[in-house]
Short mmCIF file of C-alpha atoms (C1' of nucleotides) in Angstrom, two decimals:
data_model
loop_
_atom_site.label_atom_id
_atom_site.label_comp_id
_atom_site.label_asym_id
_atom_site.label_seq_id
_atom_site.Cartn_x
_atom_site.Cartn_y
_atom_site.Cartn_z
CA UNK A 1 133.23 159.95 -36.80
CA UNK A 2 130.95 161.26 -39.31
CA UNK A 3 127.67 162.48 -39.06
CA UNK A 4 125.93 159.07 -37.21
CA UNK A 5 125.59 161.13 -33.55
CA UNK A 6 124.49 164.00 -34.39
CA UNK A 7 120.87 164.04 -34.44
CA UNK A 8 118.08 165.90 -33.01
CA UNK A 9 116.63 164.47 -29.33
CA UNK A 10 114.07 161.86 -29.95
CA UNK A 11 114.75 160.79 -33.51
CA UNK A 12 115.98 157.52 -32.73
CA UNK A 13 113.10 157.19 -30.08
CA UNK A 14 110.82 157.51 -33.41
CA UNK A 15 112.88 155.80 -35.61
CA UNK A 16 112.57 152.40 -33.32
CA UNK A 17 108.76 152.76 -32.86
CA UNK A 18 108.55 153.35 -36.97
CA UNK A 19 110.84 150.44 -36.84
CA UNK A 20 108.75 147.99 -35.20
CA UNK A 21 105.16 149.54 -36.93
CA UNK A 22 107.30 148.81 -40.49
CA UNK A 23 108.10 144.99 -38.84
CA UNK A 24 104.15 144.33 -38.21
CA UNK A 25 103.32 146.22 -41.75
CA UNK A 26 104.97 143.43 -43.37
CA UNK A 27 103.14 141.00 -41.78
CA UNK A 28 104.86 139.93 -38.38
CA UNK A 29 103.11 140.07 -35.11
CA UNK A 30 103.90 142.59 -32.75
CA UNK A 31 103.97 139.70 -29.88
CA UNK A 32 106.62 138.24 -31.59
CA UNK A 33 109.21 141.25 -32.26
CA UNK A 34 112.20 141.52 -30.17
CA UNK A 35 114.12 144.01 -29.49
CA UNK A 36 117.38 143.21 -31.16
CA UNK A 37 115.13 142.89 -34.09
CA UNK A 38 113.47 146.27 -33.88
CA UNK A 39 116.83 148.26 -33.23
CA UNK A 40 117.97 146.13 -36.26
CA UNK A 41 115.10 147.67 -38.62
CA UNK A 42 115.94 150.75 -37.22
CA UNK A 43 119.67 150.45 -37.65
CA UNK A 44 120.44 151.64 -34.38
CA UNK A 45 122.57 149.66 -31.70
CA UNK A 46 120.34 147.30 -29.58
CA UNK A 47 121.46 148.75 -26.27
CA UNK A 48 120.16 152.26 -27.69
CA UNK A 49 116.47 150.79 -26.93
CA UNK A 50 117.20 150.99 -23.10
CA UNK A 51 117.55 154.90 -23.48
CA UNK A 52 113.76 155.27 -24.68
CA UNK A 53 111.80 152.34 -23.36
CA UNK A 54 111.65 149.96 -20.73
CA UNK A 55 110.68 146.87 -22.67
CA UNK A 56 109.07 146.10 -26.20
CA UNK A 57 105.49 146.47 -23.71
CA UNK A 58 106.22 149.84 -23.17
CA UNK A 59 107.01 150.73 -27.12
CA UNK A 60 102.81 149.24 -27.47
CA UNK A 61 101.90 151.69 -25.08
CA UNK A 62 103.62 154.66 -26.82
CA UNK A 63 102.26 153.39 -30.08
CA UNK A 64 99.03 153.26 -28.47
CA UNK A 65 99.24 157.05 -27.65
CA UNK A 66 100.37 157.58 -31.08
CA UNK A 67 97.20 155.77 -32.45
CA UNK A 68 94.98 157.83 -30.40
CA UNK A 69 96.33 161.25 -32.34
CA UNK A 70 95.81 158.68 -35.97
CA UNK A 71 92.22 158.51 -34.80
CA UNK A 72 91.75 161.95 -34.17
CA UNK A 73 92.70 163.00 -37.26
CA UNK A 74 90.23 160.39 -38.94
CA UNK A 75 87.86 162.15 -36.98
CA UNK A 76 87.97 165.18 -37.58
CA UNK A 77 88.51 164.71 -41.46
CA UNK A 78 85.20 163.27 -41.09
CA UNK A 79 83.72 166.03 -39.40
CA UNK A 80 84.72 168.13 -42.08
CA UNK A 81 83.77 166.55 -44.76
CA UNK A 82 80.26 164.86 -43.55
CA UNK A 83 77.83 168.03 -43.42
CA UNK A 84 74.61 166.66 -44.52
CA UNK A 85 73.28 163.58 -43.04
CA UNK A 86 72.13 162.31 -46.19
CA UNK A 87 75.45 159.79 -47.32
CA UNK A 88 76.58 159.72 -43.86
CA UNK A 89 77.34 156.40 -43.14
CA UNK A 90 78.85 155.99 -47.11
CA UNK A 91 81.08 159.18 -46.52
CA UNK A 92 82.10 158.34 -43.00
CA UNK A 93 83.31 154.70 -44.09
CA UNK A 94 84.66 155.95 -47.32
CA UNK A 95 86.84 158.39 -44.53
CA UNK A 96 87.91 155.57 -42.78
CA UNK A 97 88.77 153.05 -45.24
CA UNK A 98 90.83 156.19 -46.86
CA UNK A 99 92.53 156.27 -43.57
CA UNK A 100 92.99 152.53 -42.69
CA UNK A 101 95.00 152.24 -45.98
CA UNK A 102 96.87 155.72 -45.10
CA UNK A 103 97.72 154.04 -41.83
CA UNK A 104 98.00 150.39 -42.70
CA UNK A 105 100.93 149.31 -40.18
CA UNK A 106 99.18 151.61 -37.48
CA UNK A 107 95.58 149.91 -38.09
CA UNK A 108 97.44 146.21 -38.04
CA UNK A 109 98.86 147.32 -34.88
CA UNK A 110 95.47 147.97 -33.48
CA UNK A 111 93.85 145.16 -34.58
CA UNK A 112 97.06 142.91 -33.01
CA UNK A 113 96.80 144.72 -29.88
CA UNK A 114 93.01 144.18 -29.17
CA UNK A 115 94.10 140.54 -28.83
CA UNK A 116 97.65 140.97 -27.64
CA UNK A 117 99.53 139.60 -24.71
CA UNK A 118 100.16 143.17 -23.20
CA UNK A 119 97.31 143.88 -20.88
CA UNK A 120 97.98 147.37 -21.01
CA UNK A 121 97.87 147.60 -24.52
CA UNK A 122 94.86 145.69 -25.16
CA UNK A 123 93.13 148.42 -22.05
CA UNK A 124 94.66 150.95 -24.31
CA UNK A 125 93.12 150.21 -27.37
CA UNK A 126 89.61 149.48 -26.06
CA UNK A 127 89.80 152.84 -23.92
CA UNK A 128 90.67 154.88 -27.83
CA UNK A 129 88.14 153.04 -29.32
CA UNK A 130 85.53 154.18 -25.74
CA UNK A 131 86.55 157.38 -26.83
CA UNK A 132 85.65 157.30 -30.14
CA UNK A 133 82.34 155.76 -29.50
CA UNK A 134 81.75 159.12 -27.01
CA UNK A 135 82.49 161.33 -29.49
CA UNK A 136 80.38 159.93 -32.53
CA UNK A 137 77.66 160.06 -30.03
CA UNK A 138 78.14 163.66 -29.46
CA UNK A 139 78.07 164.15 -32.91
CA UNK A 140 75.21 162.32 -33.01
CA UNK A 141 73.23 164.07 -30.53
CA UNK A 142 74.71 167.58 -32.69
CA UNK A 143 73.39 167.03 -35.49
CA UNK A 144 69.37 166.31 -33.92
CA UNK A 145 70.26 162.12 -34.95
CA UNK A 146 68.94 159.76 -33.26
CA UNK A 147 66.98 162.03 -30.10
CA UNK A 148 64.38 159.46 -29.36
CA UNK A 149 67.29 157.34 -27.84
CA UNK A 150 67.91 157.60 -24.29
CA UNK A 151 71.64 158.16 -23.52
CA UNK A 152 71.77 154.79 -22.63
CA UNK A 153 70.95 152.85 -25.60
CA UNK A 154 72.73 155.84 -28.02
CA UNK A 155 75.46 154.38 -26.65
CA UNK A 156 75.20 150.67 -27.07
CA UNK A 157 74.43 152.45 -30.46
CA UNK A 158 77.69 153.89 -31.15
CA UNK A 159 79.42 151.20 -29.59
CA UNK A 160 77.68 148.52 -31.82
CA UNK A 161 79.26 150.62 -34.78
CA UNK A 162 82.80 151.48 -33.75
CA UNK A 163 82.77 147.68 -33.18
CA UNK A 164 81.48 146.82 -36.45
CA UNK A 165 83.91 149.32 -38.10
CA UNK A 166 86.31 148.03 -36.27
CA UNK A 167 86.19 144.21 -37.45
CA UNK A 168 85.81 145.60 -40.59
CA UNK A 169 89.47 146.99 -40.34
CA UNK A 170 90.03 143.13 -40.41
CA UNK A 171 88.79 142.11 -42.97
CA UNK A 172 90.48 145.35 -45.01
CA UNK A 173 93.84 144.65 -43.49
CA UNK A 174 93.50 141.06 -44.65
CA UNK A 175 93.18 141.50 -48.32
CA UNK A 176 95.87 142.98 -50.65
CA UNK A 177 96.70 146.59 -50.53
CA UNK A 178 95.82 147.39 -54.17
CA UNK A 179 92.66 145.46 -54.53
CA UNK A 180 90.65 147.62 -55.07
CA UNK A 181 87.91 145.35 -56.18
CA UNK A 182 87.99 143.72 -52.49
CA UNK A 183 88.39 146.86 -50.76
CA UNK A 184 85.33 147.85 -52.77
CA UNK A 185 83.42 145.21 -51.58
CA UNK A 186 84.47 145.63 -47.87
CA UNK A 187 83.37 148.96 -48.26
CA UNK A 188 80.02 148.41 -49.22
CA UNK A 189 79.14 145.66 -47.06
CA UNK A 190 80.80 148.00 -43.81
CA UNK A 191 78.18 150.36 -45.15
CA UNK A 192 75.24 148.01 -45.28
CA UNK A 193 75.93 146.59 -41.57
CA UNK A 194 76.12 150.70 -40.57
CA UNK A 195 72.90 151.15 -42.31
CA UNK A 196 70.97 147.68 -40.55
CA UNK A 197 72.44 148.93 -37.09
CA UNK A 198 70.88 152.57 -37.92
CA UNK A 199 67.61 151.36 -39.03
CA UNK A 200 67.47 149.24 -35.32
CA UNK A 201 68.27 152.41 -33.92
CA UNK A 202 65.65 154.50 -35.54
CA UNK A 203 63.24 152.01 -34.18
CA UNK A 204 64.44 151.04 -31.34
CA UNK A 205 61.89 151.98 -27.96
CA UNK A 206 63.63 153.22 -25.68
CA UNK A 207 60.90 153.26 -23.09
CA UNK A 208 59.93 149.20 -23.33
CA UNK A 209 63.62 148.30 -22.90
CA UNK B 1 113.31 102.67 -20.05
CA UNK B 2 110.12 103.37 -17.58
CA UNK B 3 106.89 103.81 -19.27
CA UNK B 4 107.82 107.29 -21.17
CA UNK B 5 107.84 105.60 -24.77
CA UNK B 6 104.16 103.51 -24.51
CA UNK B 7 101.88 105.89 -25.42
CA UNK B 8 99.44 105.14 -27.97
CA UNK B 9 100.17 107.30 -31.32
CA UNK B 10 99.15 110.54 -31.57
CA UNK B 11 98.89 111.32 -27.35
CA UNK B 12 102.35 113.69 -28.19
CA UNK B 13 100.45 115.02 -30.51
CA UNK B 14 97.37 115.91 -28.70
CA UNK B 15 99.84 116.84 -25.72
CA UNK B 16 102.01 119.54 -27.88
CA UNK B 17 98.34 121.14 -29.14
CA UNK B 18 97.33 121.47 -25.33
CA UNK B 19 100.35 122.78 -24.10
CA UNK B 20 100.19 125.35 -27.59
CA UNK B 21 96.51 126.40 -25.60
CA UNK B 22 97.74 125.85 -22.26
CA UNK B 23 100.12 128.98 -23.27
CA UNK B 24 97.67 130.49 -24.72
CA UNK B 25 95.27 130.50 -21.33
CA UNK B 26 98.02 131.73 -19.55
CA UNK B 27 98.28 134.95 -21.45
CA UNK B 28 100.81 134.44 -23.90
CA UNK B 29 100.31 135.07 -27.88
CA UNK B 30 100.30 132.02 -29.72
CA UNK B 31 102.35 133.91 -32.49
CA UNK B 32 105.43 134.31 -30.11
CA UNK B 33 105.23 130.88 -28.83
CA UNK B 34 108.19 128.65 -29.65
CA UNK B 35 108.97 125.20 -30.42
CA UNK B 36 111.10 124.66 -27.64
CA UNK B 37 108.40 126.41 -25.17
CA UNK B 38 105.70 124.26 -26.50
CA UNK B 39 107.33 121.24 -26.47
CA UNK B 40 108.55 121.73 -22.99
CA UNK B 41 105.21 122.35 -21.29
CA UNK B 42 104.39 119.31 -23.42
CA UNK B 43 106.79 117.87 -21.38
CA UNK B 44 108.15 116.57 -24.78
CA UNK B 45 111.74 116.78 -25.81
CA UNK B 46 112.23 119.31 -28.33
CA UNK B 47 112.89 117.21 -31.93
CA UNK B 48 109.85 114.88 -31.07
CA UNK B 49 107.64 118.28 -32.49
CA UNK B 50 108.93 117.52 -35.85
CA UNK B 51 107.20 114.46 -35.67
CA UNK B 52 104.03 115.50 -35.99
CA UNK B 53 103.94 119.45 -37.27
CA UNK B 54 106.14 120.86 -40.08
CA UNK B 55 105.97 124.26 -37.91
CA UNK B 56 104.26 126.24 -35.55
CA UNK B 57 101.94 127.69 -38.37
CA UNK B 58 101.30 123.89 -38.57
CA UNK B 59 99.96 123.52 -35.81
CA UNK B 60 97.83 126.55 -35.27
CA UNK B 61 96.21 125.08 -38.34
CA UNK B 62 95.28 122.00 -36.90
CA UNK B 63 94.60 123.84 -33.66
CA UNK B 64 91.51 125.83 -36.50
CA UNK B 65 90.15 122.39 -37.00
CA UNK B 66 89.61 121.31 -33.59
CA UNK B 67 88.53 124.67 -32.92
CA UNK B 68 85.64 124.20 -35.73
CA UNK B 69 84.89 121.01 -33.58
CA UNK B 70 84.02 123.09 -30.93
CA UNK B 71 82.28 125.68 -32.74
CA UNK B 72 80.08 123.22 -33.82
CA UNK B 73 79.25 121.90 -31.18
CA UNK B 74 78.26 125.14 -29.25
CA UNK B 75 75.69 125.31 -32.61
CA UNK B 76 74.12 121.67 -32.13
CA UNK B 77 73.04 122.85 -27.87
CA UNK B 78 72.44 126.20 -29.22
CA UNK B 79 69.78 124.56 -31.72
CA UNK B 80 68.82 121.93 -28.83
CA UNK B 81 68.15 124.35 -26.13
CA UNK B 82 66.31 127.42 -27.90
CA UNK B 83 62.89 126.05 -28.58
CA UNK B 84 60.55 129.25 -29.00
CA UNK B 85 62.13 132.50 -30.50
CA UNK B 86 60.50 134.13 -27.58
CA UNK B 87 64.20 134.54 -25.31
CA UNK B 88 65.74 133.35 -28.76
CA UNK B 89 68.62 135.72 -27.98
CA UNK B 90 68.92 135.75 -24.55
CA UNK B 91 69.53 132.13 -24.13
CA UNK B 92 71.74 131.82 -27.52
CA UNK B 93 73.93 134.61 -26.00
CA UNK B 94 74.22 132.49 -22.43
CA UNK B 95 75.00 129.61 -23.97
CA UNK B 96 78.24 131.31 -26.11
CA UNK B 97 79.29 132.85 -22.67
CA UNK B 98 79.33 129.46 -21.40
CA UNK B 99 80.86 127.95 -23.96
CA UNK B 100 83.71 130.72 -24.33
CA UNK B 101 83.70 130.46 -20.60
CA UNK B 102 84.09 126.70 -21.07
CA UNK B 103 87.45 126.63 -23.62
CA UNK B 104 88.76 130.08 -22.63
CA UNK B 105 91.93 128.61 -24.15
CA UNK B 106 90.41 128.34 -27.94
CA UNK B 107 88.53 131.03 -28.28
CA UNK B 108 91.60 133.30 -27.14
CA UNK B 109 93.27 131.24 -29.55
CA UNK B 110 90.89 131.75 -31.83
CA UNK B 111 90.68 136.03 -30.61
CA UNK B 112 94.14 136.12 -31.58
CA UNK B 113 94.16 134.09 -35.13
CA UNK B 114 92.01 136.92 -36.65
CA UNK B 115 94.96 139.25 -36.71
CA UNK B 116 97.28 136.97 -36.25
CA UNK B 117 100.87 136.35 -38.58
CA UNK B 118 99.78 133.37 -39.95
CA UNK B 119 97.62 134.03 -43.49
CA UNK B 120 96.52 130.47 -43.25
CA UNK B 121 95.33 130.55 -39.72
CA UNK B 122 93.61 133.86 -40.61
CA UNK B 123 91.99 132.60 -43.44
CA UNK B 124 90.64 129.10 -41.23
CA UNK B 125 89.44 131.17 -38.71
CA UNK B 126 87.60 133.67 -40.97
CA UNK B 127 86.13 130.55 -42.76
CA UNK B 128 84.71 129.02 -39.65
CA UNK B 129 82.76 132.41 -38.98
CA UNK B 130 81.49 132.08 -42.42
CA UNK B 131 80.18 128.55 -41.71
CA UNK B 132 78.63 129.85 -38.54
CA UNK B 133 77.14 132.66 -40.33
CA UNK B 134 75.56 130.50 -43.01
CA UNK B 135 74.21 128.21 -40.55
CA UNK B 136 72.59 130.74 -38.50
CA UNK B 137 71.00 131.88 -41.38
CA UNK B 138 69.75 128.53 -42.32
CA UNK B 139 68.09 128.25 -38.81
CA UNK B 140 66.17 131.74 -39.19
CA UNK B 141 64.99 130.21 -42.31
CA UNK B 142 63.93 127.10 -40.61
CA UNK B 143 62.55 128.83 -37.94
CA UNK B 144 60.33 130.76 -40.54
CA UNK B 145 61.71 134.36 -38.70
CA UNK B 146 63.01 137.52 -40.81
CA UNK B 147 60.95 135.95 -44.01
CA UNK B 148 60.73 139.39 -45.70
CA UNK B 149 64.40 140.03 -46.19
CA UNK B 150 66.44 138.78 -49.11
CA UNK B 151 68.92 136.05 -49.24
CA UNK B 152 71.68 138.92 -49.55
CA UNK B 153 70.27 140.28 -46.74
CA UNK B 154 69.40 138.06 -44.37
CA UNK B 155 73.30 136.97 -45.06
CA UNK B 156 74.46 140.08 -44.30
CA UNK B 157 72.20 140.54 -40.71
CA UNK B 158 73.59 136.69 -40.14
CA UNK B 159 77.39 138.12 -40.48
CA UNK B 160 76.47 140.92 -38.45
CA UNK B 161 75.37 138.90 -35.95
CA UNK B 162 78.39 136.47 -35.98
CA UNK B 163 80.85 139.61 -35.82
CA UNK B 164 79.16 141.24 -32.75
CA UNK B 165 79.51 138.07 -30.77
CA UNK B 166 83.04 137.22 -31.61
CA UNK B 167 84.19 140.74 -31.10
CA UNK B 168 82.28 140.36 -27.63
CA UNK B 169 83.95 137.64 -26.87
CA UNK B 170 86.97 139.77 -26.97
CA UNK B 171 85.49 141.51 -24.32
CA UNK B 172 84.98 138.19 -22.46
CA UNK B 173 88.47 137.12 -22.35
CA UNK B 174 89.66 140.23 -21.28
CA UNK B 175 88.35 139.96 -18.35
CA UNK B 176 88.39 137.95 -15.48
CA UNK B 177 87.46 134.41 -15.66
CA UNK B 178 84.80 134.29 -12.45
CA UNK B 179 84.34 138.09 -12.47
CA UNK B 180 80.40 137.06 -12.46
CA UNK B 181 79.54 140.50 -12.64
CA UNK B 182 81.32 141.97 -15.52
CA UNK B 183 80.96 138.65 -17.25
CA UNK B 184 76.62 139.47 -16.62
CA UNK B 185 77.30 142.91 -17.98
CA UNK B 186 79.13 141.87 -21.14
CA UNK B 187 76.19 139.28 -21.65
CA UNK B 188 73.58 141.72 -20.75
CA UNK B 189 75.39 144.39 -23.29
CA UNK B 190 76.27 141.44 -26.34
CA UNK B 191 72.26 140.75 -26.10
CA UNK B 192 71.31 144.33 -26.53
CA UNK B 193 74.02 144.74 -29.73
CA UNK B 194 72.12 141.72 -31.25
CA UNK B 195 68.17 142.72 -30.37
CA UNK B 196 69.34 145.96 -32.31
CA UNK B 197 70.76 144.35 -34.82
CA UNK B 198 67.38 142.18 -35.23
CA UNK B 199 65.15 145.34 -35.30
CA UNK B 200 67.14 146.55 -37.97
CA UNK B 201 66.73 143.43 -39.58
CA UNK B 202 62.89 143.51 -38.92
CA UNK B 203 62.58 147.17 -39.96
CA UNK B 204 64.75 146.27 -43.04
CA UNK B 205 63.36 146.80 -46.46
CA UNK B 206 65.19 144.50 -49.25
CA UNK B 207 63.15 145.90 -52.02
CA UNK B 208 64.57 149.38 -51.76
CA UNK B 209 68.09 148.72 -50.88
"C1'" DA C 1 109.51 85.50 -36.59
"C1'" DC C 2 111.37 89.17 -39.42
"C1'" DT C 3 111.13 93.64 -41.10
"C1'" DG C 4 109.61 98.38 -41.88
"C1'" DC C 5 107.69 102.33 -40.07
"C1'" DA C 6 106.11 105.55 -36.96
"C1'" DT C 7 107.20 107.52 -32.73
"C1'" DG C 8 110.12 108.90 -29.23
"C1'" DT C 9 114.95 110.17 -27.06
"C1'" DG C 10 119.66 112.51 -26.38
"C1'" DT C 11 123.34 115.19 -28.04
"C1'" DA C 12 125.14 118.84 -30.59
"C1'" DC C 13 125.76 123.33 -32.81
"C1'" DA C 14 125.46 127.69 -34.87
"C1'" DA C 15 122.74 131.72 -34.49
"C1'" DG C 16 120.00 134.79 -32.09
"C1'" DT C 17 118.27 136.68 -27.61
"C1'" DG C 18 117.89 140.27 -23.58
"C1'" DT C 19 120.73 142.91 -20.68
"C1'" DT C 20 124.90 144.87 -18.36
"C1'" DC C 21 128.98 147.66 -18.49
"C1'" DA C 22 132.29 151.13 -19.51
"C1'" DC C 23 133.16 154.60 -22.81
"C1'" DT C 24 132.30 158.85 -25.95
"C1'" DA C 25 130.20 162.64 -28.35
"C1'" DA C 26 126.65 166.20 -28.27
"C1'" DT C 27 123.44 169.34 -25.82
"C1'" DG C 28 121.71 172.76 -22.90
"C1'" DT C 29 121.96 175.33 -18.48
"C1'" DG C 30 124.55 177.86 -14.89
"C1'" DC D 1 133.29 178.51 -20.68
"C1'" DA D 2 132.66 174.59 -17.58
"C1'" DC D 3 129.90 170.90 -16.43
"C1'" DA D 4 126.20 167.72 -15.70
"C1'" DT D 5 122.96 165.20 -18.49
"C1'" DT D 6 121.41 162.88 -22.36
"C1'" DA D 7 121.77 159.87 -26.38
"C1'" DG D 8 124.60 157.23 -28.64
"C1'" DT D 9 128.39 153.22 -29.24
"C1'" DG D 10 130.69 148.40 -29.00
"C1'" DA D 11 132.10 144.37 -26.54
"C1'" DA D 12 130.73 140.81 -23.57
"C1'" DC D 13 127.65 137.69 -20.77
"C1'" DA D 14 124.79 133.77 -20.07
"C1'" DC D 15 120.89 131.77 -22.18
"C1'" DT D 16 117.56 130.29 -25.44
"C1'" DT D 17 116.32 129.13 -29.95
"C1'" DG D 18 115.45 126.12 -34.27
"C1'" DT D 19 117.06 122.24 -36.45
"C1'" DA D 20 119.95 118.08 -37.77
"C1'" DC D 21 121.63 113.55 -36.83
"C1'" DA D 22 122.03 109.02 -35.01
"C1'" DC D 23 119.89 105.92 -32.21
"C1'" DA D 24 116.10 103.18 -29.46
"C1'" DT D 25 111.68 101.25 -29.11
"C1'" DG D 26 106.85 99.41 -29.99
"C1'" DC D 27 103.51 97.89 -33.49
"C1'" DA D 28 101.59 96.12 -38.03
"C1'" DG D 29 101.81 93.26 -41.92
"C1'" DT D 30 104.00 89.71 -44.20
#
DNA sequence: ACTGCATGTGTACAAGTGTTCACTAATGTG
DNA sequence: CACATTAGTGAACACTTGTACACATGCAGT
């Protein structure tokens, strides 16, 4: 034979979960893939799946992981790059916008699996998007934002916007990929919901709650 | 034959949309549903689908009409039952739990449409929230509240608003359907989102945006 | 009363599905 | 080097799937 077997461990484990993030970047649900279909895209033999994951459930869940290290990156590209408080919220959502394009198929993926049919998934999702929320607070708190909240409410805080940013992905991932016009226009309304849930923060009372 | 054949026109109909739902409720994702599966917890033999939707796409569409149906009327008790802007939130926020509470099936349906493969059911279920949005807005204006901010802006703070509780209703269906508790925290959390939201509105200054 | 038409049924078929099995080449550890 | 393990292959299975066709029935309008 020629060359088809000899590859490093874990390549076709990568190329199947590429596979299926390609299938749901060109619009299909991941609820709907099967695994003959995946292994297709991949052009690997079906029964290959079996030697990496359990089920098409259990691909979600390693995509999931994967996702986690996407969002990491995000942030810390955005701790980097945000150093004065002043454009914040316009920096930080430039950031991400740069990133949901970067990552479309990943970001489509997330926005699938918050609404799935995999349990496990969906838990997945919400618990990287918990963890995002936790560390925006921190960064929060860091940077001397925000110190008349209570712990309590900075949290609803940052949860209200990773939610907000997070719809937002939506309506991104629903418009063409080179319209820039639209994505303009998402952009700038993401930053003007940022900026209304700020201003309730700053005067929010955190003792007549 | 029996009685299977005198049904007045349309009850297959009706019966392939509930089973479609009935699916749904159950857990699965209405964009890996199949004709077949449909039509047999219809308990409808398979061709008689063809009778009455072109596709499945099809009928997710039609299943975004009846879903405005009950949008709306969530909107006219809404309006009916919050008479003083005093617990103005409060009572608007029980009254979506109920309702999601009430057609678990549609709103998961309708959970899942946002990201969902269809464009067309994407773009029905993202007009809906529109409508909703511009309504709200029209009853702040009736109700003579958030008078200093801009028609821009007060559209905005109304999309805002409609976001946060459809992305909590995420939340909802996620969880149990009589786990009182959690469904009381994800109320008592969705009402604190939207009094921040309305402080930021409140605090908002459309002159110097 | 006759005739279309909409609605429903049963059968059929080719294609696609998930999964099992037995086999082979490559890899890394003793 | 020998050998167990891992990652890959192809053929085969029992089903399920979407869709087409021909046929039966009830109802509406003439």
């Amino acid at each position: 034979m020629a060359d088809k077997q000899r590859r490093k461990p874990g390549e076709t484990r990568e190329k199947l979960m590429s596979a299926a993030l390609a299938l749901v970047g060109k619009g299909r649900h991941f609820a709907s893939l099967g695994i003959r279909e995946v292994t297709r895209q991949a052009g690997v033999v079906p029964t290959s799946f079996y030697r990496h994951f359990r089920s098409m459930d259990d691909l979600g869940l390693q995509l999931v992981d994967e996702l986690g290290l996407v969002l990491r990156r995000m942030m810390r590209e955005a701790r980097a790059n945000v150093l004065q408080a002043d454009k914040l919220i316009e920096e930080s959502v430039g950031i991400f916008v740069a990133h949901a394009q970067a990552n479309r198929s990943f970001f489509l993926f997330m926005a699938q699996g918050l609404a799935g049919e995999s349990r496990a998934v969906q838990e997945g999702i919400r618990s990287e998007m918990r963890f995002f929320a936790s560390e925006l607070a921190n960064d929060l708190r860091r940077l001397r934002l925000m110190e008349h909240l209570s712990d309590a409410d900075l949290d609803v805080t940052c949860d209200l916007v990773v939610r907000t940013v997070a719809f937002s992905l939506t309506d991104l991932l629903s418009i063409s990929e080179d319209d820039d016009y639209q994505i303009g226009q998402v952009r700038k309304r993401t930053t003007r919901f940022l900026q209304m849930v700020f201003v309730g923060a700053a005067n929010w009372n955190s003792d007549s709650a």
